[in-house]
Amino acid sequence: NAGVTQTPKFQVLKTGQSMTLQCAQDMNHNSMYWYRQDPGMGLRLIYYSASEGTTDKGEVPNGYNVSRLNKREFSLRLESAAPSQTSVYFCASSMVSGANVLTFGAGSRLTVL
Amino acid sequence: EDKVVQSPLSLVVHEGDTVTLNCSYEVTNFRSLLWYKQEKKAPTFLFMLTSSGIEKKSGRLSSILDKKELFSILNITATQTGDSAIYLCAVESGEYGNKLVFGAGTILRVKS
C-alpha cells in the first residue's frame, strides 16, 4: 500500500545544475500536485495537474517545469537550480479535482549550494 | 490574494494540557477548510470543515468553523507527547480552482 512515492529523498545540487524529482501514486487519483515547504511559510503550490494531460501553475512556479507523464506519474524539473530553491518538496494527489483531501508523499529535501 | 493565517506560530505545553490552535482566512469563493498534522514527514489529514458551527471530533481532537468570522479552531484535550507536530490549516478556494492555500503552521511541542 505505497500511496504516493517520491524520489529522491535527499539531493544536493550546485547552482546551475538541473534535476528532476519523480512522483508516482498508486491510488488511481486524477489530480496531482507539487508543493514546497519552507520554514515559517507553510506549503506553497508550485504546479498542479487536475487530470492526465493538463498542468497549471500554482503560487510559485518560476524556475520549475512539470510533466504529467501518465495518470500515475507527475515529475518536477529544476532546469537551473538556485539557492532559493533549497527546500523540502512534497508531491500530493487527490481523487477528484476539488483538492480536498490530499495524500502526500514523504518529501524530498533539496539543497542547492 | 488568498491568505491563511495561523496562530500561535509555536506553542509548548505539558502533557495533560488543553490547547487551542487558530486559523483565520481571507479567500474568494470559500469551499472548505482542512486541518493536517505533520510529524516528521508527510502531512496527514485530520478534518475537513465546510459548514459553520458543526464540530468535527476525533478522539481528543475537535475542530469547528465560523464562516461569518472567517476562522477555525482546532482543540486538543489531554495532550500527549505524541501530539507534538506541526498543525497545518488549509483552505480550498475558488480563486485557485482546485488547489489548497496553506497557512504557515503551528508548531506544537508537548513536554512530558
mmCIF file of C-alpha atoms in Angstrom:
data_model
loop_
_atom_site.group_PDB
_atom_site.id
_atom_site.type_symbol
_atom_site.label_atom_id
_atom_site.label_comp_id
_atom_site.label_asym_id
_atom_site.label_seq_id
_atom_site.Cartn_x
_atom_site.Cartn_y
_atom_site.Cartn_z
ATOM 1 C CA ASN A 1 0.000 0.000 0.000
ATOM 2 C CA ALA A 2 2.532 2.587 -1.201
ATOM 3 C CA GLY A 3 0.284 5.646 -1.709
ATOM 4 C CA VAL A 4 2.467 8.476 -3.033
ATOM 5 C CA THR A 5 6.132 7.732 -3.654
ATOM 6 C CA GLN A 6 8.749 10.436 -4.227
ATOM 7 C CA THR A 7 12.353 10.096 -5.280
ATOM 8 C CA PRO A 8 14.978 11.025 -4.357
ATOM 9 C CA LYS A 9 14.534 11.653 -0.624
ATOM 10 C CA PHE A 10 17.626 13.840 -0.428
ATOM 11 C CA GLN A 11 19.637 15.695 -3.059
ATOM 12 C CA VAL A 12 22.446 18.232 -3.005
ATOM 13 C CA LEU A 13 22.998 20.313 -6.132
ATOM 14 C CA LYS A 14 25.335 23.058 -7.178
ATOM 15 C CA THR A 15 23.924 26.302 -8.524
ATOM 16 C CA GLY A 16 23.080 25.911 -12.194
ATOM 17 C CA GLN A 17 22.687 22.135 -12.157
ATOM 18 C CA SER A 18 19.437 20.527 -13.230
ATOM 19 C CA MET A 19 17.472 17.701 -11.717
ATOM 20 C CA THR A 20 14.081 16.017 -11.782
ATOM 21 C CA LEU A 21 12.004 14.977 -8.798
ATOM 22 C CA GLN A 22 9.867 11.961 -9.513
ATOM 23 C CA CYS A 23 6.445 11.238 -8.060
ATOM 24 C CA ALA A 24 4.133 8.280 -8.536
ATOM 25 C CA GLN A 25 0.816 7.360 -6.938
ATOM 26 C CA ASP A 26 -0.961 4.034 -6.979
ATOM 27 C CA MET A 27 -4.395 5.146 -5.771
ATOM 28 C CA ASN A 28 -5.865 5.879 -9.207
ATOM 29 C CA HIS A 29 -6.125 9.557 -8.274
ATOM 30 C CA ASN A 30 -6.865 12.055 -11.011
ATOM 31 C CA SER A 31 -5.151 15.138 -9.605
ATOM 32 C CA MET A 32 -1.536 15.592 -8.589
ATOM 33 C CA TYR A 33 0.346 18.483 -7.016
ATOM 34 C CA TRP A 34 3.830 19.710 -6.210
ATOM 35 C CA TYR A 35 4.351 21.839 -3.091
ATOM 36 C CA ARG A 36 7.419 23.290 -1.471
ATOM 37 C CA GLN A 37 7.731 23.820 2.270
ATOM 38 C CA ASP A 38 9.997 26.445 3.769
ATOM 39 C CA PRO A 39 10.317 27.348 7.466
ATOM 40 C CA GLY A 40 7.617 29.780 8.569
ATOM 41 C CA MET A 41 5.897 29.728 5.177
ATOM 42 C CA GLY A 42 3.792 26.613 5.184
ATOM 43 C CA LEU A 43 3.222 24.698 1.970
ATOM 44 C CA ARG A 44 3.183 26.652 -1.275
ATOM 45 C CA LEU A 45 1.838 25.225 -4.502
ATOM 46 C CA ILE A 46 4.300 25.096 -7.391
ATOM 47 C CA TYR A 47 2.310 23.310 -10.100
ATOM 48 C CA TYR A 48 -0.654 21.030 -10.256
ATOM 49 C CA SER A 49 -2.295 18.662 -12.712
ATOM 50 C CA ALA A 50 -6.057 18.390 -12.410
ATOM 51 C CA SER A 51 -6.136 15.392 -14.723
ATOM 52 C CA GLU A 52 -3.913 13.450 -17.060
ATOM 53 C CA GLY A 53 -2.776 15.675 -19.904
ATOM 54 C CA THR A 54 -3.202 19.002 -18.105
ATOM 55 C CA THR A 55 -0.882 21.075 -15.940
ATOM 56 C CA ASP A 56 -1.272 24.529 -14.402
ATOM 57 C CA LYS A 57 0.838 26.964 -12.448
ATOM 58 C CA GLY A 58 0.398 27.449 -8.751
ATOM 59 C CA GLU A 59 1.627 30.231 -6.489
ATOM 60 C CA VAL A 60 5.392 29.840 -7.043
ATOM 61 C CA PRO A 61 6.060 28.280 -10.489
ATOM 62 C CA ASN A 62 9.117 30.283 -11.527
ATOM 63 C CA GLY A 63 12.210 28.139 -12.072
ATOM 64 C CA TYR A 64 10.258 24.890 -12.344
ATOM 65 C CA ASN A 65 8.674 22.755 -15.021
ATOM 66 C CA VAL A 66 6.432 19.742 -14.700
ATOM 67 C CA SER A 67 5.351 16.752 -16.738
ATOM 68 C CA ARG A 68 2.286 14.621 -16.161
ATOM 69 C CA LEU A 69 3.708 11.522 -17.777
ATOM 70 C CA ASN A 70 0.570 9.428 -17.277
ATOM 71 C CA LYS A 71 -2.153 9.115 -14.682
ATOM 72 C CA ARG A 72 0.260 7.745 -12.087
ATOM 73 C CA GLU A 73 3.335 9.942 -12.526
ATOM 74 C CA PHE A 74 3.994 13.649 -12.134
ATOM 75 C CA SER A 75 7.558 14.945 -12.258
ATOM 76 C CA LEU A 76 9.053 18.290 -11.240
ATOM 77 C CA ARG A 77 12.139 19.609 -13.013
ATOM 78 C CA LEU A 78 14.571 22.295 -11.966
ATOM 79 C CA GLU A 79 16.374 23.382 -15.122
ATOM 80 C CA SER A 80 19.000 25.595 -13.470
ATOM 81 C CA ALA A 81 18.923 25.255 -9.713
ATOM 82 C CA ALA A 82 19.337 28.315 -7.498
ATOM 83 C CA PRO A 83 19.997 28.546 -3.742
ATOM 84 C CA SER A 84 16.469 29.990 -3.331
ATOM 85 C CA GLN A 85 15.144 26.594 -4.390
ATOM 86 C CA THR A 86 16.604 24.926 -1.314
ATOM 87 C CA SER A 87 13.502 23.491 0.282
ATOM 88 C CA VAL A 88 11.527 20.378 1.096
ATOM 89 C CA TYR A 89 9.332 19.333 -1.803
ATOM 90 C CA PHE A 90 6.124 17.384 -1.408
ATOM 91 C CA CYS A 91 4.145 15.637 -4.076
ATOM 92 C CA ALA A 92 0.460 15.017 -3.368
ATOM 93 C CA SER A 93 -2.553 13.535 -5.086
ATOM 94 C CA SER A 94 -6.317 13.618 -4.731
ATOM 95 C CA MET A 95 -9.173 11.627 -6.170
ATOM 96 C CA VAL A 96 -11.106 14.481 -7.693
ATOM 97 C CA SER A 97 -10.121 17.888 -8.981
ATOM 98 C CA GLY A 98 -11.508 19.548 -5.894
ATOM 99 C CA ALA A 99 -8.268 19.133 -3.971
ATOM 100 C CA ASN A 100 -9.976 18.464 -0.658
ATOM 101 C CA VAL A 101 -8.177 15.592 0.972
ATOM 102 C CA LEU A 102 -4.670 15.350 -0.357
ATOM 103 C CA THR A 103 -2.451 12.349 0.166
ATOM 104 C CA PHE A 104 1.166 13.433 0.479
ATOM 105 C CA GLY A 105 4.423 11.737 -0.311
ATOM 106 C CA ALA A 106 7.206 11.613 2.289
ATOM 107 C CA GLY A 107 9.010 14.630 0.863
ATOM 108 C CA SER A 108 12.288 15.327 -0.900
ATOM 109 C CA ARG A 109 14.867 17.538 0.781
ATOM 110 C CA LEU A 110 16.811 19.543 -1.794
ATOM 111 C CA THR A 111 19.834 21.672 -1.008
ATOM 112 C CA VAL A 112 21.307 23.978 -3.635
ATOM 113 C CA LEU A 113 24.803 25.240 -2.863
ATOM 114 C CA GLU B 1 -4.877 37.304 -2.902
ATOM 115 C CA ASP B 2 -5.970 34.375 -0.759
ATOM 116 C CA LYS B 3 -4.485 34.317 2.704
ATOM 117 C CA VAL B 4 -4.483 31.833 5.576
ATOM 118 C CA VAL B 5 -3.006 32.890 8.920
ATOM 119 C CA GLN B 6 -2.363 30.538 11.804
ATOM 120 C CA SER B 7 -1.635 31.387 15.410
ATOM 121 C CA PRO B 8 0.285 30.901 17.512
ATOM 122 C CA LEU B 9 3.324 30.059 15.402
ATOM 123 C CA SER B 10 4.634 27.792 18.126
ATOM 124 C CA LEU B 11 3.475 26.507 21.459
ATOM 125 C CA VAL B 12 4.984 24.458 24.283
ATOM 126 C CA VAL B 13 2.668 22.744 26.765
ATOM 127 C CA HIS B 14 2.834 19.966 29.325
ATOM 128 C CA GLU B 15 1.153 16.608 28.979
ATOM 129 C CA GLY B 16 -2.467 16.808 30.018
ATOM 130 C CA ASP B 17 -2.918 20.438 28.991
ATOM 131 C CA THR B 18 -5.620 21.538 26.559
ATOM 132 C CA VAL B 19 -4.546 23.594 23.560
ATOM 133 C CA THR B 20 -6.414 25.685 21.008
ATOM 134 C CA LEU B 21 -4.911 26.399 17.621
ATOM 135 C CA ASN B 22 -6.309 29.171 15.463
ATOM 136 C CA CYS B 23 -6.716 29.604 11.737
ATOM 137 C CA SER B 24 -8.149 32.693 10.057
ATOM 138 C CA TYR B 25 -8.594 33.133 6.354
ATOM 139 C CA GLU B 26 -9.413 35.588 3.612
ATOM 140 C CA VAL B 27 -10.260 33.814 0.388
ATOM 141 C CA THR B 28 -12.585 34.222 -2.536
ATOM 142 C CA ASN B 29 -15.254 31.577 -3.078
ATOM 143 C CA PHE B 30 -14.558 29.521 0.018
ATOM 144 C CA ARG B 31 -15.165 25.803 -0.444
ATOM 145 C CA SER B 32 -13.679 24.042 2.559
ATOM 146 C CA LEU B 33 -11.124 24.276 5.347
ATOM 147 C CA LEU B 34 -8.858 21.396 6.210
ATOM 148 C CA TRP B 35 -6.547 20.578 9.104
ATOM 149 C CA TYR B 36 -3.454 18.434 8.690
ATOM 150 C CA LYS B 37 -0.936 17.073 11.188
ATOM 151 C CA GLN B 38 2.705 16.899 10.133
ATOM 152 C CA GLU B 39 5.127 14.907 12.193
ATOM 153 C CA LYS B 40 8.477 14.064 10.695
ATOM 154 C CA LYS B 41 7.442 13.644 7.127
ATOM 155 C CA ALA B 42 4.228 13.941 5.143
ATOM 156 C CA PRO B 43 1.199 15.873 6.397
ATOM 157 C CA THR B 44 -1.697 13.614 7.296
ATOM 158 C CA PHE B 45 -5.336 14.610 7.093
ATOM 159 C CA LEU B 46 -7.292 15.375 10.273
ATOM 160 C CA PHE B 47 -10.532 17.196 9.438
ATOM 161 C CA MET B 48 -12.410 18.852 6.631
ATOM 162 C CA LEU B 49 -14.947 21.549 7.506
ATOM 163 C CA THR B 50 -17.454 23.092 5.167
ATOM 164 C CA SER B 51 -20.314 24.296 7.365
ATOM 165 C CA SER B 52 -20.311 26.778 10.213
ATOM 166 C CA GLY B 53 -20.972 25.658 13.745
ATOM 167 C CA ILE B 54 -20.713 21.921 13.178
ATOM 168 C CA GLU B 55 -17.993 20.400 15.311
ATOM 169 C CA LYS B 56 -15.876 17.634 13.898
ATOM 170 C CA LYS B 57 -14.409 15.323 16.501
ATOM 171 C CA SER B 58 -11.878 12.532 16.518
ATOM 172 C CA GLY B 59 -10.813 11.265 19.908
ATOM 173 C CA ARG B 60 -9.163 14.127 21.806
ATOM 174 C CA LEU B 61 -9.140 16.397 18.743
ATOM 175 C CA SER B 62 -12.010 18.571 17.649
ATOM 176 C CA SER B 63 -12.466 21.418 15.228
ATOM 177 C CA ILE B 64 -15.096 23.962 14.335
ATOM 178 C CA LEU B 65 -15.549 26.523 11.593
ATOM 179 C CA ASP B 66 -17.054 30.018 11.725
ATOM 180 C CA LYS B 67 -17.738 31.173 8.174
ATOM 181 C CA LYS B 68 -19.093 34.524 9.303
ATOM 182 C CA GLU B 69 -15.960 35.491 11.217
ATOM 183 C CA LEU B 70 -13.714 33.541 8.809
ATOM 184 C CA PHE B 71 -11.831 31.358 11.237
ATOM 185 C CA SER B 72 -11.482 27.860 12.557
ATOM 186 C CA ILE B 73 -10.069 26.409 15.742
ATOM 187 C CA LEU B 74 -8.500 23.063 16.446
ATOM 188 C CA ASN B 75 -8.718 21.862 20.044
ATOM 189 C CA ILE B 76 -6.632 19.124 21.556
ATOM 190 C CA THR B 77 -7.564 17.990 25.056
ATOM 191 C CA ALA B 78 -5.427 15.965 27.468
ATOM 192 C CA THR B 79 -2.379 16.435 25.254
ATOM 193 C CA GLN B 80 0.198 13.672 24.921
ATOM 194 C CA THR B 81 3.797 13.752 23.705
ATOM 195 C CA GLY B 82 2.598 12.076 20.516
ATOM 196 C CA ASP B 83 0.624 15.202 19.706
ATOM 197 C CA SER B 84 3.900 17.057 19.132
ATOM 198 C CA ALA B 85 3.818 18.077 15.475
ATOM 199 C CA ILE B 86 3.201 20.922 13.078
ATOM 200 C CA TYR B 87 -0.514 21.534 12.586
ATOM 201 C CA LEU B 88 -1.383 22.942 9.188
ATOM 202 C CA CYS B 89 -4.572 24.708 8.212
ATOM 203 C CA ALA B 90 -5.500 24.867 4.531
ATOM 204 C CA VAL B 91 -8.368 26.462 2.658
ATOM 205 C CA GLU B 92 -9.759 25.383 -0.666
ATOM 206 C CA SER B 93 -11.000 28.411 -2.556
ATOM 207 C CA GLY B 94 -12.475 29.205 -5.905
ATOM 208 C CA GLU B 95 -9.758 31.655 -6.912
ATOM 209 C CA TYR B 96 -7.261 28.897 -7.484
ATOM 210 C CA GLY B 97 -9.783 26.372 -8.624
ATOM 211 C CA ASN B 98 -8.749 23.043 -7.308
ATOM 212 C CA LYS B 99 -5.900 23.975 -5.019
ATOM 213 C CA LEU B 100 -5.339 24.424 -1.328
ATOM 214 C CA VAL B 101 -3.785 27.505 0.242
ATOM 215 C CA PHE B 102 -1.881 26.598 3.396
ATOM 216 C CA GLY B 103 -1.094 28.607 6.467
ATOM 217 C CA ALA B 104 2.426 28.668 7.893
ATOM 218 C CA GLY B 105 1.511 26.105 10.534
ATOM 219 C CA THR B 106 1.615 25.943 14.328
ATOM 220 C CA ILE B 107 4.489 24.007 15.878
ATOM 221 C CA LEU B 108 3.206 22.226 18.971
ATOM 222 C CA ARG B 109 5.582 20.645 21.442
ATOM 223 C CA VAL B 110 4.165 18.623 24.324
ATOM 224 C CA LYS B 111 6.578 18.065 27.201
ATOM 225 C CA SER B 112 6.311 15.053 29.483
#
